[in-house]
C-alpha positions as YAML, in Angstrom:
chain: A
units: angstrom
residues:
- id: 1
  name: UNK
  ca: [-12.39, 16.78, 0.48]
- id: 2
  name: UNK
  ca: [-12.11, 19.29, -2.69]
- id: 3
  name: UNK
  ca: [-8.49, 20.01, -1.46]
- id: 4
  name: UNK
  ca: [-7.46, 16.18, -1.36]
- id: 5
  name: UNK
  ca: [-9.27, 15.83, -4.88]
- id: 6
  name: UNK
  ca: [-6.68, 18.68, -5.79]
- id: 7
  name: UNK
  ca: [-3.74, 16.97, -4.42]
- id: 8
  name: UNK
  ca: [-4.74, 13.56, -6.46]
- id: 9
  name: UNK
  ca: [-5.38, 15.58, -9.66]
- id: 10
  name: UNK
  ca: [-1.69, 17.39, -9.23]
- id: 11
  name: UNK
  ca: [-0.42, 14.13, -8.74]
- id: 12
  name: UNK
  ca: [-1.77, 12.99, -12.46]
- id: 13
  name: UNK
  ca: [-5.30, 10.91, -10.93]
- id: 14
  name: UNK
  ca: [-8.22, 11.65, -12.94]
- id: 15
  name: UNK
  ca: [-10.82, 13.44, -11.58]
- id: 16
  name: UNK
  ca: [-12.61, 10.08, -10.77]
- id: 17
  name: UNK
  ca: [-9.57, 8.26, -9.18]
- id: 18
  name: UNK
  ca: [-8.62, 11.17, -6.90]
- id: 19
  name: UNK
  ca: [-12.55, 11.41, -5.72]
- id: 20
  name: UNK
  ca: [-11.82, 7.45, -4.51]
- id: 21
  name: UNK
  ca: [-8.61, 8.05, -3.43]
- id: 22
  name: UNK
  ca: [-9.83, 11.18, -1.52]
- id: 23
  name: UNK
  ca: [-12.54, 9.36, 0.28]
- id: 24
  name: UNK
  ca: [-9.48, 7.39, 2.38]
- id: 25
  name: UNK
  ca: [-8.65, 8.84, 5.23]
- id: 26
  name: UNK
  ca: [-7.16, 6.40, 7.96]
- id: 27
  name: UNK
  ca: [-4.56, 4.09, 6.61]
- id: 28
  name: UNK
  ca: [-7.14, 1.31, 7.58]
- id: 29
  name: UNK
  ca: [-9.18, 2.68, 4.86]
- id: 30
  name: UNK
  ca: [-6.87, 2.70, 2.45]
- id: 31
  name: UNK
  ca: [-5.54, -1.29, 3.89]
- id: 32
  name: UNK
  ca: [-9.26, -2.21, 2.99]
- id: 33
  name: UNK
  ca: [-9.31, -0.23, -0.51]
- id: 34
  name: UNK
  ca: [-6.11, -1.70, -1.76]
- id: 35
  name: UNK
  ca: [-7.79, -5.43, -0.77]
- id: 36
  name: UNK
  ca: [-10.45, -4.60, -2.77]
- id: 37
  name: UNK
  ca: [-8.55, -4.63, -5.75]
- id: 38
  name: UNK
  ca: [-8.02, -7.86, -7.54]
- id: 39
  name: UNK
  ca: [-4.09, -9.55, -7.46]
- id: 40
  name: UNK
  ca: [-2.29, -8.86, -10.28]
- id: 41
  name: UNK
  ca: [-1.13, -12.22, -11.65]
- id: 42
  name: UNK
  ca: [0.78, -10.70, -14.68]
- id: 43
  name: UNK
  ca: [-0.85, -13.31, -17.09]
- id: 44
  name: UNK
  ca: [0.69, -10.95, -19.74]
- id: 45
  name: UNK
  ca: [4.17, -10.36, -18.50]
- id: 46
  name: UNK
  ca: [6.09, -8.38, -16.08]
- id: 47
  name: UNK
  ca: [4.39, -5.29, -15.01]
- id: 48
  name: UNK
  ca: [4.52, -1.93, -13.09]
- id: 49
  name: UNK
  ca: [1.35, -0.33, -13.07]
- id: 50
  name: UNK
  ca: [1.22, 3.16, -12.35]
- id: 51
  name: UNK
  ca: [-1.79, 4.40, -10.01]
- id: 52
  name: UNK
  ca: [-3.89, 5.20, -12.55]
- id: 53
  name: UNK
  ca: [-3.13, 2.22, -14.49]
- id: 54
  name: UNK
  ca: [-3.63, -0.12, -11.23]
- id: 55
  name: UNK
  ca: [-7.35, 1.86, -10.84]
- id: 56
  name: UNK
  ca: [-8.04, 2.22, -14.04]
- id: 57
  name: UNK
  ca: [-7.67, -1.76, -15.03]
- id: 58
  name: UNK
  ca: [-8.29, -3.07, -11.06]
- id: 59
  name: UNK
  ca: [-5.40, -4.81, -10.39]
- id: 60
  name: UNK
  ca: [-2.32, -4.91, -8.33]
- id: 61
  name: UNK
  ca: [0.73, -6.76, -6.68]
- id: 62
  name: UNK
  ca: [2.72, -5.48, -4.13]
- id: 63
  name: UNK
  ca: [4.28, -2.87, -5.25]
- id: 64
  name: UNK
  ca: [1.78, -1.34, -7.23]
- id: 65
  name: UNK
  ca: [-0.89, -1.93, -4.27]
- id: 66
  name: UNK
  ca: [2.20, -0.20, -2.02]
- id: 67
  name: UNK
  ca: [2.13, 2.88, -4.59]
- id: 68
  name: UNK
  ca: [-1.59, 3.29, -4.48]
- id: 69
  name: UNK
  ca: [-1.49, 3.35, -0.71]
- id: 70
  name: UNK
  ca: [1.26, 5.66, -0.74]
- id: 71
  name: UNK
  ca: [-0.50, 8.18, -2.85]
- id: 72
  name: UNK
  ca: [-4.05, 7.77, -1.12]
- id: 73
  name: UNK
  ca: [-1.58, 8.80, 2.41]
- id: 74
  name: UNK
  ca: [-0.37, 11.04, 0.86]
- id: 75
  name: UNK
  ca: [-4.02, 12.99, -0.44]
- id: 76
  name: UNK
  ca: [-4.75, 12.20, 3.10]
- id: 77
  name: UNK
  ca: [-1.43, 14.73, 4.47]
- id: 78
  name: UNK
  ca: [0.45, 11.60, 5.36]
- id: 79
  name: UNK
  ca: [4.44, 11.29, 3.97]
- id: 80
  name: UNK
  ca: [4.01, 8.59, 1.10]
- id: 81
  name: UNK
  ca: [6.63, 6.16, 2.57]
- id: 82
  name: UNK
  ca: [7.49, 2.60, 1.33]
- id: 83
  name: UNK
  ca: [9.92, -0.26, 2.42]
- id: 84
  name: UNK
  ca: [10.83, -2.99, -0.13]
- id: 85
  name: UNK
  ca: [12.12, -5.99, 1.96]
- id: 86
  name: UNK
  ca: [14.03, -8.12, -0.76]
- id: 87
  name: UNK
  ca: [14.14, -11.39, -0.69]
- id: 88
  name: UNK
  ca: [16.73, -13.72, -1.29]
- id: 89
  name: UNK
  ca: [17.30, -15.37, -5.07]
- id: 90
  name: UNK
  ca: [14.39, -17.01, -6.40]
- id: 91
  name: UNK
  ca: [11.20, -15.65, -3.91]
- id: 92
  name: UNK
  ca: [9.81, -12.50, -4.74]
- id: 93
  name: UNK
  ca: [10.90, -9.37, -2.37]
- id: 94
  name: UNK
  ca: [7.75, -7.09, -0.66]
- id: 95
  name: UNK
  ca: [6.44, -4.05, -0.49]
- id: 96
  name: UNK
  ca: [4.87, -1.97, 1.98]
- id: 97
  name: UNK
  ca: [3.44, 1.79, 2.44]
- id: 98
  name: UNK
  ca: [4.48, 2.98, 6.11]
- id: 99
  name: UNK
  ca: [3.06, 4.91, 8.39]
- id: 100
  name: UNK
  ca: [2.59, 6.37, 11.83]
- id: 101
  name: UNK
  ca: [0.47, 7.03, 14.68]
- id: 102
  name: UNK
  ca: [2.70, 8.70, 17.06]
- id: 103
  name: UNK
  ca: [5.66, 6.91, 17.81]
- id: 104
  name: UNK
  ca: [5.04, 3.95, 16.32]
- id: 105
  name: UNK
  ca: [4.81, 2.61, 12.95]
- id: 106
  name: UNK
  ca: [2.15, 0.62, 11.05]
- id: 107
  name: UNK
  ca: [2.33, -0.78, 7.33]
- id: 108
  name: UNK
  ca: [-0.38, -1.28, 4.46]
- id: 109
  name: UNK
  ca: [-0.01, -4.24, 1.61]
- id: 110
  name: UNK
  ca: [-1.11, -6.21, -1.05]
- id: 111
  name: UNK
  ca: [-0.73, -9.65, -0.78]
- id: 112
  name: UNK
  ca: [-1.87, -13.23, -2.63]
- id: 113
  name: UNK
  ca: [-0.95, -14.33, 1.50]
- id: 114
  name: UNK
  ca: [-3.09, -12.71, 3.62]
- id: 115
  name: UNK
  ca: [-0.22, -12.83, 6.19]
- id: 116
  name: UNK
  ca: [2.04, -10.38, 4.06]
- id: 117
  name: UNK
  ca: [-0.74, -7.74, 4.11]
- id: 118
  name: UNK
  ca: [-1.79, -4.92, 7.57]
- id: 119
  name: UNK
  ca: [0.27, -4.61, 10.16]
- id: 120
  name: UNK
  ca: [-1.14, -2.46, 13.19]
- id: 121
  name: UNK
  ca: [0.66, 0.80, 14.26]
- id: 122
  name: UNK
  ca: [2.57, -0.70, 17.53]
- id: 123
  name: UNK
  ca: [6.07, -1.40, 15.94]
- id: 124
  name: UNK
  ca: [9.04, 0.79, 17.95]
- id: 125
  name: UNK
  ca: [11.45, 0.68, 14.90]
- id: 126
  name: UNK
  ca: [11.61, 0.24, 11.00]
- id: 127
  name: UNK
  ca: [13.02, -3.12, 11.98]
- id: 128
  name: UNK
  ca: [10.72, -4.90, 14.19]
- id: 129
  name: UNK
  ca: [8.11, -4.21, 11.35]
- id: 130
  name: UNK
  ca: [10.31, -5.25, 8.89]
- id: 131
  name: UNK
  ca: [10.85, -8.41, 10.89]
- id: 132
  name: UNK
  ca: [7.34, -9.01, 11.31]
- id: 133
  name: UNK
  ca: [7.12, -10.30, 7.97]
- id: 134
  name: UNK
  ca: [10.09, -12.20, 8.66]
- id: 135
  name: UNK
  ca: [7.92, -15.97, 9.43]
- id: 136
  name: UNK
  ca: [6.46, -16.05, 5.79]
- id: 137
  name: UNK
  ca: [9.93, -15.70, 4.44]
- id: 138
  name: UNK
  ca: [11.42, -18.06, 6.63]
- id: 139
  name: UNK
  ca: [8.95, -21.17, 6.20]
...
């Protein structure tokens, strides 16, 4: 634990965010952390919330839940991976922190839709996770 809480601090967390952040373990702990924090509507305007801004005033949207993940995996020794799936002109692209359990690949997210959030670890390629998302885009 002390060594994760190391790895958050050298990544610029607070003491205090890199004790939550070092708690995570399992990307399904970190899936259920980053749904814990409250959607990031922007009332204010655009925004791009570093980690410690997205913990510090609890909120995110997808790409700033995506970063969080990424840096909780990778406090946890897991490569801090992300895949932005743009979207076409006027809908908003997504976000997601990858990972792995052996060969096959699993994704966390934040979503409004709860359909654009987990996906389990049984994807073969980049691509059929990818396309996974591929119904909520397509409706």
């Amino acid at each position: 634990m002390k060594s994760r809480i190391a790895r958050g601090i050298k990544l610029g967390l607070s003491e205090e965010h890199a004790e939550q952040l070092a708690r995570l373990q399992q990307p399904e702990d970190v899936q259920d952390f980053v749904n814990a924090i409250p959607m990031n509507f922007e009332k204010d305007g655009w925004t791009a919330l570093s980690v410690q801004g997205v913990l510090t005033r609890q909120r995110a949207h997808c790409i700033e839940g995506a970063v969080v993940a990424a840096c909780a995996l990778t406090m946890a020794r897991r490569p801090p991976l992300l895949m932005d799936m743009g979207a076409a002109e006027g809908d908003d692209d997504h976000v997601i922190a990858l990972f792995r359990r052996g060969r096959t690949w699993g994704a966390i997210s934040k979503s409004n839709g709860p359909y654009l959030r987990w996906r389990d670890p049984i994807y073969r390629s980049l691509y059929a996770l990818a396309m996974s998302y591929f119904p909520e885009y397509a409706k």
